PDB file of C-alpha atoms in Angstrom:
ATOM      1  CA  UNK A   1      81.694 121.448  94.758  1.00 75.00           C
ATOM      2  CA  UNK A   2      84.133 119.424  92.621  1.00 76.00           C
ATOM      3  CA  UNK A   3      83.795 120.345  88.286  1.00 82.00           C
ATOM      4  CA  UNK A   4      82.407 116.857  87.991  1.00 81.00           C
ATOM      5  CA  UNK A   5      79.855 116.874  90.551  1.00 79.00           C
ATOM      6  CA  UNK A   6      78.838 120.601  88.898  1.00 87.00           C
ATOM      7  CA  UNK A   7      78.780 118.238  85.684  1.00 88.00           C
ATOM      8  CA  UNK A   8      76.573 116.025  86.979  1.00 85.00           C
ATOM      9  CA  UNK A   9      74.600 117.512  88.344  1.00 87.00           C
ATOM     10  CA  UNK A  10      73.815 119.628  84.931  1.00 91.00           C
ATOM     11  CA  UNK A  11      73.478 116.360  82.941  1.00 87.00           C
ATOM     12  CA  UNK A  12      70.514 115.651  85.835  1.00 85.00           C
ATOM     13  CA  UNK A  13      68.767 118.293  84.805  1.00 88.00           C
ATOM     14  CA  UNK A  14      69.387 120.577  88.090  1.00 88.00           C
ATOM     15  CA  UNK A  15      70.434 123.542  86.239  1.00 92.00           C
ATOM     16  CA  UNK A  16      68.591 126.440  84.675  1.00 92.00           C
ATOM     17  CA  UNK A  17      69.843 129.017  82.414  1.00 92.00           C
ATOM     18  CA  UNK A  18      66.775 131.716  82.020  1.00 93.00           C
ATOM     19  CA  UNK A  19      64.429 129.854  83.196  1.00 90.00           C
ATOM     20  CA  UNK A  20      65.375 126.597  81.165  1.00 91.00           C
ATOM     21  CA  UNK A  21      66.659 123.855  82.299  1.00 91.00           C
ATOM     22  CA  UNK A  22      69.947 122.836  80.665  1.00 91.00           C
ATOM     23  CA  UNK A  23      71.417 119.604  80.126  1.00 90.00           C
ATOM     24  CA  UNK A  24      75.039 120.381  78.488  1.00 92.00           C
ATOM     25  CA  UNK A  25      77.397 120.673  80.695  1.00 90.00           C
ATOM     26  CA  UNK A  26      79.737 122.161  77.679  1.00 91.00           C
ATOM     27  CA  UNK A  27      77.406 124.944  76.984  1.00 90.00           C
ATOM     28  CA  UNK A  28      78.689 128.480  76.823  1.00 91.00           C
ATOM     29  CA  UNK A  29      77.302 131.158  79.036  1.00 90.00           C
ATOM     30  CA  UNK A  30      76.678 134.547  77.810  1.00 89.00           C
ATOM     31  CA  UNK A  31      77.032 137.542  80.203  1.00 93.00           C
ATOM     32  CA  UNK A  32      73.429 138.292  81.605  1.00 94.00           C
ATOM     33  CA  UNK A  33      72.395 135.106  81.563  1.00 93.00           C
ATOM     34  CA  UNK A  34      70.784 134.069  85.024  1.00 94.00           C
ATOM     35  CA  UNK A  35      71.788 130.317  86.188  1.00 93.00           C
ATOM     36  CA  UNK A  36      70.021 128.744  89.094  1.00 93.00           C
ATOM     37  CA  UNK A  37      71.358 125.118  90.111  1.00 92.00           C
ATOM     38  CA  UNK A  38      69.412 123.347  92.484  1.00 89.00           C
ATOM     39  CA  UNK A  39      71.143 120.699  94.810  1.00 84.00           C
ATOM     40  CA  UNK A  40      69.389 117.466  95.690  1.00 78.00           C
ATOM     41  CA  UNK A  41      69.770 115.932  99.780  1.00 72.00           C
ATOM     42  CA  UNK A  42      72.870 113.614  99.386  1.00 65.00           C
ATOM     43  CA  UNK A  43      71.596 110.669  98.533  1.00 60.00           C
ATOM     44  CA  UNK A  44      71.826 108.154 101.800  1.00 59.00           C
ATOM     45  CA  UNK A  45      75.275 106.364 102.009  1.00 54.00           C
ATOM     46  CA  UNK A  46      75.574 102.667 100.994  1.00 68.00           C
ATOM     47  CA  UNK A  47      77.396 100.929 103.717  1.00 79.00           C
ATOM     48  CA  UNK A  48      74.974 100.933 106.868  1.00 86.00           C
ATOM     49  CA  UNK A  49      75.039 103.140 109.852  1.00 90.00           C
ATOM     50  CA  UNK A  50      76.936 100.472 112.856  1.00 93.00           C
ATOM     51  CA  UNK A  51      77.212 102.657 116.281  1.00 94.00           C
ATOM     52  CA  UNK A  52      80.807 102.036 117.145  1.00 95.00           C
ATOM     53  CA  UNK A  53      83.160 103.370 119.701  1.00 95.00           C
ATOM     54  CA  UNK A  54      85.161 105.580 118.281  1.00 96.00           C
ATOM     55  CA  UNK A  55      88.332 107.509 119.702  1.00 97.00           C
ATOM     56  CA  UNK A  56      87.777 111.240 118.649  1.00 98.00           C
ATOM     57  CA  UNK A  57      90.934 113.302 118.461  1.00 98.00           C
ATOM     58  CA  UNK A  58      88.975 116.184 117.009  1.00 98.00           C
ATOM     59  CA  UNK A  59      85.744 117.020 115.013  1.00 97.00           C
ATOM     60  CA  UNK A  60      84.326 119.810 113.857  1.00 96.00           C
ATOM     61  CA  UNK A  61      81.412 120.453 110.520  1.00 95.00           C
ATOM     62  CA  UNK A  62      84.312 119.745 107.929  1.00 96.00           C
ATOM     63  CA  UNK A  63      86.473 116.820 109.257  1.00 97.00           C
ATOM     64  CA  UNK A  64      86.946 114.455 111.923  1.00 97.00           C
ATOM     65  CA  UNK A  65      90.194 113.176 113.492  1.00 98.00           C
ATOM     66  CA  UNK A  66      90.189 109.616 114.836  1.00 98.00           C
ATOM     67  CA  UNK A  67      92.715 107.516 116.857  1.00 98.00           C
ATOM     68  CA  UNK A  68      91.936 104.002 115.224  1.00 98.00           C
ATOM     69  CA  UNK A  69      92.529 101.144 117.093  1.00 97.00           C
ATOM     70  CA  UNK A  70      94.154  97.721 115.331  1.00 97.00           C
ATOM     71  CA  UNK A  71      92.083  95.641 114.327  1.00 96.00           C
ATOM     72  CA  UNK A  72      89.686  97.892 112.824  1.00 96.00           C
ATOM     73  CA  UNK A  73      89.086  97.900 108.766  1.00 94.00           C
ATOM     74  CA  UNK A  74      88.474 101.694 107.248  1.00 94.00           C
ATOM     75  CA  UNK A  75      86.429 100.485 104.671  1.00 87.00           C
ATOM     76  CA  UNK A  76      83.816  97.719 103.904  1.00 85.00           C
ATOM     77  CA  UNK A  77      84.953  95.573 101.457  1.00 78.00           C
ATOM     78  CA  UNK A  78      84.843  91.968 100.058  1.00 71.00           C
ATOM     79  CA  UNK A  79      85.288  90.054 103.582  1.00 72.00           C
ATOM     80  CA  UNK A  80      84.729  93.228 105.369  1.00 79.00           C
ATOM     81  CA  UNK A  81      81.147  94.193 104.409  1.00 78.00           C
ATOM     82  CA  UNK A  82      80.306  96.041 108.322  1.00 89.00           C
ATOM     83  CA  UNK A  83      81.939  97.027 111.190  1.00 93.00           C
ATOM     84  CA  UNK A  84      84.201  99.022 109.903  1.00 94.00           C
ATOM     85  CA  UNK A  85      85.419 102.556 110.408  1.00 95.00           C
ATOM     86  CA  UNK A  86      83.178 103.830 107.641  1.00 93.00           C
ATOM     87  CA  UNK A  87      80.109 102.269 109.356  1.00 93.00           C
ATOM     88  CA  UNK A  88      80.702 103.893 112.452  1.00 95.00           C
ATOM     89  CA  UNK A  89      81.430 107.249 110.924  1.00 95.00           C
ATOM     90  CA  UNK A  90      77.773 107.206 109.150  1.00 92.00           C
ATOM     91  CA  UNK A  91      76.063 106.522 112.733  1.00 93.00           C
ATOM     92  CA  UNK A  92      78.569 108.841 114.473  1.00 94.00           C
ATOM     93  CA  UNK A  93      78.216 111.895 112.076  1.00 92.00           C
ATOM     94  CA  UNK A  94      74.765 111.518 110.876  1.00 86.00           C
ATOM     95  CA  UNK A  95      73.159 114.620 109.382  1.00 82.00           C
ATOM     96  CA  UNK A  96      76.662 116.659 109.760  1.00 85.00           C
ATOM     97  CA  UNK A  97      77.730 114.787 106.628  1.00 86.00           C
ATOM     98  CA  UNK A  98      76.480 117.013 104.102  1.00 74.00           C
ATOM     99  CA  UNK A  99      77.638 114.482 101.029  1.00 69.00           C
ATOM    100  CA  UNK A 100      80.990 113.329  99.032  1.00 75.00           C
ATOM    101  CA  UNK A 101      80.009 113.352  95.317  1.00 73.00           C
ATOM    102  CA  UNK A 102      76.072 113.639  96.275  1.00 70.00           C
ATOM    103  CA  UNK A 103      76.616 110.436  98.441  1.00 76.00           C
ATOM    104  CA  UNK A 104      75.822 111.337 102.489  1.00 77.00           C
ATOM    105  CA  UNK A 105      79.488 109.655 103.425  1.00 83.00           C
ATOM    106  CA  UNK A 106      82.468 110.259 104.986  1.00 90.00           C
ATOM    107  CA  UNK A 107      85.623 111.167 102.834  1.00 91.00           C
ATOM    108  CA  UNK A 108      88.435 108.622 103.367  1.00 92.00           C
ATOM    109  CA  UNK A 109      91.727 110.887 102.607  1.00 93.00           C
ATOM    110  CA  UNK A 110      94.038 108.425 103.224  1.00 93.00           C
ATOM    111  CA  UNK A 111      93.773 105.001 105.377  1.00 92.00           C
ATOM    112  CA  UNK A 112      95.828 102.898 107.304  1.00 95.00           C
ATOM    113  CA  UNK A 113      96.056  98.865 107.539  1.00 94.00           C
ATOM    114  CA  UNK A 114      93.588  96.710 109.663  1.00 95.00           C
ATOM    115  CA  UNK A 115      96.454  96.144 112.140  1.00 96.00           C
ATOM    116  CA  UNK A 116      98.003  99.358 112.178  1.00 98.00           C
ATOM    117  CA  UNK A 117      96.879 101.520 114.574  1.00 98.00           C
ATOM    118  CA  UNK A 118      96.870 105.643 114.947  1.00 98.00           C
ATOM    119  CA  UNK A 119      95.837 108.812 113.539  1.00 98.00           C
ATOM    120  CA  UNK A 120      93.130 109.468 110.527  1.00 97.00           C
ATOM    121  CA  UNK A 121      91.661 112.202 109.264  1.00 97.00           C
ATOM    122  CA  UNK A 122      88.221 111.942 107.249  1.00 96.00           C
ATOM    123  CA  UNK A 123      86.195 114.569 105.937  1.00 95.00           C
ATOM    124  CA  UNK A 124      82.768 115.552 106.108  1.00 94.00           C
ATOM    125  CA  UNK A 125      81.940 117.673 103.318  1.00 93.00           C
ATOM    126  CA  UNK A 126      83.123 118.349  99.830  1.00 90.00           C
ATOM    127  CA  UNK A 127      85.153 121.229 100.078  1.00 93.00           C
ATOM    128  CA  UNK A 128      86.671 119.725 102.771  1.00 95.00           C
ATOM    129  CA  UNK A 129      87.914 116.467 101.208  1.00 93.00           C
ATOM    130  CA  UNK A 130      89.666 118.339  97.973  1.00 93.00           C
ATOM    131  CA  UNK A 131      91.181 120.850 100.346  1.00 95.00           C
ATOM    132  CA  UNK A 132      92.441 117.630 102.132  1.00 96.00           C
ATOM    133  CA  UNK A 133      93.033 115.322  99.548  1.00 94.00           C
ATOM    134  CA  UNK A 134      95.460 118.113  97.372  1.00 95.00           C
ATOM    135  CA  UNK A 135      97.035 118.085 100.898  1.00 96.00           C
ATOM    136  CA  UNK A 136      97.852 114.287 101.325  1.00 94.00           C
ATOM    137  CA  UNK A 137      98.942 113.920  97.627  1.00 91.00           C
ATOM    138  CA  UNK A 138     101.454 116.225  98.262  1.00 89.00           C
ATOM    139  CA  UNK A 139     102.630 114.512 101.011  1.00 85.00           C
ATOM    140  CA  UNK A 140     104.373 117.539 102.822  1.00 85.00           C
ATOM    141  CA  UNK A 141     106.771 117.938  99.937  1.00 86.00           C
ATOM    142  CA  UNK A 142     105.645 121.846  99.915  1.00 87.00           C
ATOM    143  CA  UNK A 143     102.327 121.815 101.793  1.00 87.00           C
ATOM    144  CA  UNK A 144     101.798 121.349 105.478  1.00 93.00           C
ATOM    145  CA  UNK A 145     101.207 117.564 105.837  1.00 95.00           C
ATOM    146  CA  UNK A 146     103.277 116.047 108.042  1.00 95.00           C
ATOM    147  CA  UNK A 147     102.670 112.259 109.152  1.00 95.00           C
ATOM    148  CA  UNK A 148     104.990 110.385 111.447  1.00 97.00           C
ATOM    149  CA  UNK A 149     104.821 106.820 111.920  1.00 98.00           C
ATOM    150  CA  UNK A 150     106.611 104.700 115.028  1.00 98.00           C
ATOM    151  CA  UNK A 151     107.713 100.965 114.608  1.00 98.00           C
ATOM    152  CA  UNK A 152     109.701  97.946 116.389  1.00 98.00           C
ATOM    153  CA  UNK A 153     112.117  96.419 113.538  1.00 98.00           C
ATOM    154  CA  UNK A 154     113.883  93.722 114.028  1.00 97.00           C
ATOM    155  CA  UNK A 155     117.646  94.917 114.058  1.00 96.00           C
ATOM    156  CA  UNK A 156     119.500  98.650 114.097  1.00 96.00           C
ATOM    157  CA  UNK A 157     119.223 100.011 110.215  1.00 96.00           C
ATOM    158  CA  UNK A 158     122.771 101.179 109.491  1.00 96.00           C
ATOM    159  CA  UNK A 159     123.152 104.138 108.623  1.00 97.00           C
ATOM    160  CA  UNK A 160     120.924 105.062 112.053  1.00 97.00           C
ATOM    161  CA  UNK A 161     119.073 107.084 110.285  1.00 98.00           C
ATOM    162  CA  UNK A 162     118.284 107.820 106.258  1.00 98.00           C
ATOM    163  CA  UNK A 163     115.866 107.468 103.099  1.00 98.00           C
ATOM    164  CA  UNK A 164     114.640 104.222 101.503  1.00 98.00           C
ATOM    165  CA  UNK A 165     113.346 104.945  97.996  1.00 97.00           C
ATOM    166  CA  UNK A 166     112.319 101.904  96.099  1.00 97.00           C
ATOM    167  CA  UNK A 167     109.547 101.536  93.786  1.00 97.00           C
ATOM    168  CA  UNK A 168     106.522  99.200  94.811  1.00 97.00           C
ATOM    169  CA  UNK A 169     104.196  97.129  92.893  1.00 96.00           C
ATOM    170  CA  UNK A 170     101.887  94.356  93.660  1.00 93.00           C
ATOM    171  CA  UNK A 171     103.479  90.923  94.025  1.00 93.00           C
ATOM    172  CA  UNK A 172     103.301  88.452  90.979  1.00 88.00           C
ATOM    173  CA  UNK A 173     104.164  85.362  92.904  1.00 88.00           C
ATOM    174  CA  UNK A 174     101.668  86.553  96.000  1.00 89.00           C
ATOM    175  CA  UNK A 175      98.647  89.028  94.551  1.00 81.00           C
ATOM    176  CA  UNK A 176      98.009  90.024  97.999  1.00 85.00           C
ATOM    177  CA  UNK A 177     101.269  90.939  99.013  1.00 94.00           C
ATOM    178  CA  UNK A 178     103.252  94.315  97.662  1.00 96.00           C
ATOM    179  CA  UNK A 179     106.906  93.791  96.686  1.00 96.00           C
ATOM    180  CA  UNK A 180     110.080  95.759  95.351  1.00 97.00           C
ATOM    181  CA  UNK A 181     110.142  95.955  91.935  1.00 96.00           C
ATOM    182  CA  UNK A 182     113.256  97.560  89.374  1.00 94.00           C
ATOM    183  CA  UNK A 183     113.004 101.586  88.479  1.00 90.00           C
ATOM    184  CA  UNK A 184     110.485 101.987  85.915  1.00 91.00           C
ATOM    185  CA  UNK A 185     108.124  99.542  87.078  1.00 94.00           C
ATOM    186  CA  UNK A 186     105.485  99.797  90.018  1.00 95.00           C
ATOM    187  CA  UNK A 187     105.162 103.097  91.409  1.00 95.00           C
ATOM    188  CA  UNK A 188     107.611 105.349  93.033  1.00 95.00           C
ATOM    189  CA  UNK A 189     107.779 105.481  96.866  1.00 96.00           C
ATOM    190  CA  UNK A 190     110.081 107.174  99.705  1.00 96.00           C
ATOM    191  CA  UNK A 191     110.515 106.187 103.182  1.00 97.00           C
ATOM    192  CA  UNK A 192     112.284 108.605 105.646  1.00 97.00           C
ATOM    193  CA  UNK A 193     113.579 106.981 108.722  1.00 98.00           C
ATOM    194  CA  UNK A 194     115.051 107.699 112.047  1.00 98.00           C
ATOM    195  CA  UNK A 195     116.489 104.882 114.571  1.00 98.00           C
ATOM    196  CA  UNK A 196     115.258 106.455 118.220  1.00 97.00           C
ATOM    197  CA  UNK A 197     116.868 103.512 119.989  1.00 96.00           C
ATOM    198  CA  UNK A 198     118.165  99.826 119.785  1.00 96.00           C
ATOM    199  CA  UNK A 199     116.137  98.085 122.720  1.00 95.00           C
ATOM    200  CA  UNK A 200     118.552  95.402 122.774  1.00 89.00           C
ATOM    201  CA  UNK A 201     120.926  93.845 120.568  1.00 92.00           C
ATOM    202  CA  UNK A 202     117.508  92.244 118.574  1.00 95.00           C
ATOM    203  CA  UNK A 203     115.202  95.236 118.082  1.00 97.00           C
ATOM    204  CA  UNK A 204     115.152  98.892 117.676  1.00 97.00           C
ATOM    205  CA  UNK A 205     112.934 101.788 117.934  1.00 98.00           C
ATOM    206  CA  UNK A 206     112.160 103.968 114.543  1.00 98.00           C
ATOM    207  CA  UNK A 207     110.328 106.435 113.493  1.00 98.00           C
ATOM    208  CA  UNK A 208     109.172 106.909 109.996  1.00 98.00           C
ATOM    209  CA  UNK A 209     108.137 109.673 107.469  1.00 97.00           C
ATOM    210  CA  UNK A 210     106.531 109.127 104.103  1.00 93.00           C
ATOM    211  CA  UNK A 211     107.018 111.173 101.398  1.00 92.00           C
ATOM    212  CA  UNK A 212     104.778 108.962  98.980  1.00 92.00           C
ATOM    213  CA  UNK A 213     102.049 106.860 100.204  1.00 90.00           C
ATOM    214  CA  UNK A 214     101.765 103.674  99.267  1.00 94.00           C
ATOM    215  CA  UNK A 215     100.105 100.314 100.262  1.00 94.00           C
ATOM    216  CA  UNK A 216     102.501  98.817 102.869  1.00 97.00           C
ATOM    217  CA  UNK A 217     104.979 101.216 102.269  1.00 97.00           C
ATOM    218  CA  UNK A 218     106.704 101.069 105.534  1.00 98.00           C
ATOM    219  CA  UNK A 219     105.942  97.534 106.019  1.00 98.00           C
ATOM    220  CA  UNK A 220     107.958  96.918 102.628  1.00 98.00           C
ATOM    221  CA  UNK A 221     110.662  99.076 102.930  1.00 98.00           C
ATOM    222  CA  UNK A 222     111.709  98.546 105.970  1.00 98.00           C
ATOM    223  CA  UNK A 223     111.627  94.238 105.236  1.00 97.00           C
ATOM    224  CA  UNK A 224     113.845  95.262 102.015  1.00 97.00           C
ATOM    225  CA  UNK A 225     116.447  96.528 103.960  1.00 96.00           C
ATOM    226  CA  UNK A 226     116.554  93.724 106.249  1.00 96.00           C
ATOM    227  CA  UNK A 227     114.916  94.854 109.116  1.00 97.00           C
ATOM    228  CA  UNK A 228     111.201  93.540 109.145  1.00 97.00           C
ATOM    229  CA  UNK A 229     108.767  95.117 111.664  1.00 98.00           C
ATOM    230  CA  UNK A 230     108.047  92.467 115.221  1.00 97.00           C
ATOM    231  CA  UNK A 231     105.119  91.148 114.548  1.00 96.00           C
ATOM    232  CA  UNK A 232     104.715  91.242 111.206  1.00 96.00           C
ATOM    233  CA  UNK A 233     103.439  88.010 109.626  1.00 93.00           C
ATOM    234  CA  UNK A 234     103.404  88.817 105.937  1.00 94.00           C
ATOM    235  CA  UNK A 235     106.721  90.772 105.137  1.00 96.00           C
ATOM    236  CA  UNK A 236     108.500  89.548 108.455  1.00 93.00           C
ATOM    237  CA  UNK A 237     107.885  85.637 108.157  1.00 87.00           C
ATOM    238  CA  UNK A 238     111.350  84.693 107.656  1.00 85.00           C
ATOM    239  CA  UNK A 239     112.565  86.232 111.015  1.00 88.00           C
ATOM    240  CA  UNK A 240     109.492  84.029 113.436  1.00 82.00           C
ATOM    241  CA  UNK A 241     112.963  82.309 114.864  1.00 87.00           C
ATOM    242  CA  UNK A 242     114.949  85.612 116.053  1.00 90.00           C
ATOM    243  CA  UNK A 243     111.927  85.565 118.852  1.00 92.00           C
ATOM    244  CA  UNK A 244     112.961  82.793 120.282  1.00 92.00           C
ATOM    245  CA  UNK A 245     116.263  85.162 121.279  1.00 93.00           C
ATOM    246  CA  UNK A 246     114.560  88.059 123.198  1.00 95.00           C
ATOM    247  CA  UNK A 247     113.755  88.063 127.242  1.00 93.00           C
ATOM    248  CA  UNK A 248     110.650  85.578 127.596  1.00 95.00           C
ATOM    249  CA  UNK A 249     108.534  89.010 129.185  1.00 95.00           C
ATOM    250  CA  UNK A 250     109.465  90.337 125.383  1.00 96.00           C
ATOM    251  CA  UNK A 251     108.312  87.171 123.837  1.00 96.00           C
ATOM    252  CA  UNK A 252     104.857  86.804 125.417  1.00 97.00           C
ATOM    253  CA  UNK A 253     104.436  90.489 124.477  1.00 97.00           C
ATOM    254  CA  UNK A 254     104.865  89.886 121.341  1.00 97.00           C
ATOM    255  CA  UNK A 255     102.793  86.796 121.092  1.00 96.00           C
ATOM    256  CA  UNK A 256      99.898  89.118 123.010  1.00 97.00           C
ATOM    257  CA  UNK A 257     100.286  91.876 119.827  1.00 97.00           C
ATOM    258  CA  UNK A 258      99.206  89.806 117.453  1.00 95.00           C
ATOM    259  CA  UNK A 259      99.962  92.608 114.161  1.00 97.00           C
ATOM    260  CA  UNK A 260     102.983  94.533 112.949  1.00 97.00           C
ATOM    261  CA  UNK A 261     104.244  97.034 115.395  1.00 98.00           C
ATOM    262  CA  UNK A 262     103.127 100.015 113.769  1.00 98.00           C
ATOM    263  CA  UNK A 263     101.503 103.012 115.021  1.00 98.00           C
ATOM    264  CA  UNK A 264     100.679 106.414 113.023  1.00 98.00           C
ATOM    265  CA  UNK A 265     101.319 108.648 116.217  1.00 98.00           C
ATOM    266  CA  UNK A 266     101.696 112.091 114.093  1.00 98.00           C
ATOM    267  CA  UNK A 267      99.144 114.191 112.259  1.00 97.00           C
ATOM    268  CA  UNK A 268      99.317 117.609 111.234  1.00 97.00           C
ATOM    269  CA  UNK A 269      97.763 119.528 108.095  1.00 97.00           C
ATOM    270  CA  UNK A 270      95.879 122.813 107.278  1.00 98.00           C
ATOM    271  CA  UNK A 271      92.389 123.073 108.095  1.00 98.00           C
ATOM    272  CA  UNK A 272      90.808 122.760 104.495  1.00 97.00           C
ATOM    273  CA  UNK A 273      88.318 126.013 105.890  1.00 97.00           C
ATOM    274  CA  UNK A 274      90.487 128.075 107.317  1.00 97.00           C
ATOM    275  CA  UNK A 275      93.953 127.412 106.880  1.00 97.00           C
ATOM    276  CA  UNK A 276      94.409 126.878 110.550  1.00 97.00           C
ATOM    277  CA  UNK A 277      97.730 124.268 111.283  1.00 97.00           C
ATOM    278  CA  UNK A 278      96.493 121.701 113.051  1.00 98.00           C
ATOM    279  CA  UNK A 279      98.487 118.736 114.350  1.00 98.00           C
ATOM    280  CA  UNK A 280      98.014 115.893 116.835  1.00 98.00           C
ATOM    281  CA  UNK A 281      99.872 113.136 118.766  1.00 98.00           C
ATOM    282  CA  UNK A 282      98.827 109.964 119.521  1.00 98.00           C
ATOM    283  CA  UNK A 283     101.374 107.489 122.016  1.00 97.00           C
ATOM    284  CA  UNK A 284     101.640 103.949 121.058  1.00 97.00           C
ATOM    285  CA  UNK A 285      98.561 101.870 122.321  1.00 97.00           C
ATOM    286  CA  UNK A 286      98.675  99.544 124.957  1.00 97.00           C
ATOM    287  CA  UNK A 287     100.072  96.268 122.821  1.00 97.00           C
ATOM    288  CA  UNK A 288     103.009  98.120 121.828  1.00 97.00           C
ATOM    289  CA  UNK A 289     104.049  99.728 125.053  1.00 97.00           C
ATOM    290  CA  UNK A 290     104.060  96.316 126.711  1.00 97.00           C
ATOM    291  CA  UNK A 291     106.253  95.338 123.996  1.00 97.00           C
ATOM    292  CA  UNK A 292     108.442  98.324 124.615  1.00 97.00           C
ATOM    293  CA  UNK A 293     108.571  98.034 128.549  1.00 96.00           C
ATOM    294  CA  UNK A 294     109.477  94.328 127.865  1.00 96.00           C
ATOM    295  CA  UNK A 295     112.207  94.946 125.567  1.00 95.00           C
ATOM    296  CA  UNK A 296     113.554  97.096 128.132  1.00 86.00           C
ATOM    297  CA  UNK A 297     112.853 100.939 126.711  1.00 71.00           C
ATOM    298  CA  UNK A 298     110.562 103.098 127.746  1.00 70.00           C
ATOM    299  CA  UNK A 299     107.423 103.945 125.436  1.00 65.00           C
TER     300      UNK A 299
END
């Protein structure tokens, strides 16, 4: 269990010391001293229980690995109050979720957009989301993360391959957008990229690796340097017109995808349990490989 859970669960009253029940969490222990701490069920988890279908990459009683299809929101919020990834994992996991914080929920580690489709990882259980968690904030800097993401961007990056590092904040002009702001403001972010191929003289083929993780990171970057993911109606707006320029097979493709081309088809990281590596590979969904096949590459 997490300090603070311990904590609060001493402020509840849960803990004896002797025989009595003790109710500061600051209070010194003496050696001798017998301590008994009694944990309540998990309380039941807010958002409801929705039965979805859900692509399982993996599962075991401390995490689950899911292939998430676009289109699908991680978590209910305003707008999105069900159907989400969240409500699904509460039907899906039911009594195997053994509580986050004394809630019976899954533990979102990290998440990725509505329209951006790939690998997740949530856990089931406390230990399991800190072990994860100190994981994913180290992004693979030291540890064993390693994520992998692969996009269509409109144009070949030049140099082929190399690092974007630009600092992020949310836009002032646009609250729901996330733009480029000057060093010391917003929060730092790093984008490691790789051009796989130019399908044509319009579009290429990249994969990216973050080494910070932050809202729309790639999405960002990437439209920074020029080169705006296909399909991508909030950071790619301004390049709606270079479609008109690819095959017309490309261009109802890309009218069919509806989202940003983007696809988190890499996952690895050390079981929080055991220590085991574990890492798994998604290929790009159906919408993108159409895309792909029409741009002339292969997927």
């Amino acid at each position: 269990m997490s300090r603070s859970r311990l904590q609060e669960l001493v402020r509840a009253g849960h803990v004896r010391r002797d025989g009595a029940t003790v109710l500061d969490p600051s209070l010194k222990v003496s050696p001798g001293a017998h301590l008994s701490v009694a944990v309540p069920e998990a309380a039941p988890a807010e958002p409801l229980a929705e039965p979805l279908a859900l692509a399982i990459a993996y599962e075991d009683d401390d995490l689950i690995v899911i292939d998430k299809p676009a289109g699908l929101v991680v978590h209910p919020a305003p707008g999105h109050e069900g159907g989400t990834l969240v409500n699904g994992l509460i039907a899906h996991c039911g009594e195997s979720l053994s509580g986050i914080g004394g809630v019976r929920r899954p533990g979102i580690v990290h998440r990725l957009d509505k329209d951006t489709s790939g690998l997740l990882v949530v856990a089931k259980n406390d230990l399991a989301h800190r072990g994860l968690t100190a994981q994913f904030a180290d992004h693979g800097r030291s540890g064993p993360l390693e994520r992998a993401y692969r996009t269509l961007v409109w144009g070949t990056p030049e140099p082929r391959s190399g690092t974007i590092e630009a600092n992020l904040a949310r836009s002032q002009r646009n609250r729901e957008k996330i733009a480029v702001v000057r060093a010391g403001e917003g929060r730092h972010a790093i984008t490691h990229y790789v051009t796989e191929r130019p399908l044509g003289p319009e579009v290429a083929l990249l994969t990216c690796r973050l080494e910070t993780g932050r809202t729309h990171q790639i999405r960002v970057h990437l439209s920074h340097r020029g080169h705006p993911l296909l399909g991508d109606a909030v950071y790619g707006s301004a390049f709606k017109t270079k479609a008109a320029r690819l095959p017309e097979p490309a261009q109802a493709a890309l009218r069919a995808l509806g989202r940003q081309a983007l696809h988190a088809g890499l996952l690895g990281f050390s079981h929080p349990r055991t220590g085991e590596p574990l890492r798994f590979e998604s290929p790009v969904p159906d919408d993108m490989a159409r895309l792909m096949r029409a741009l002339g590459g292969e997927t």
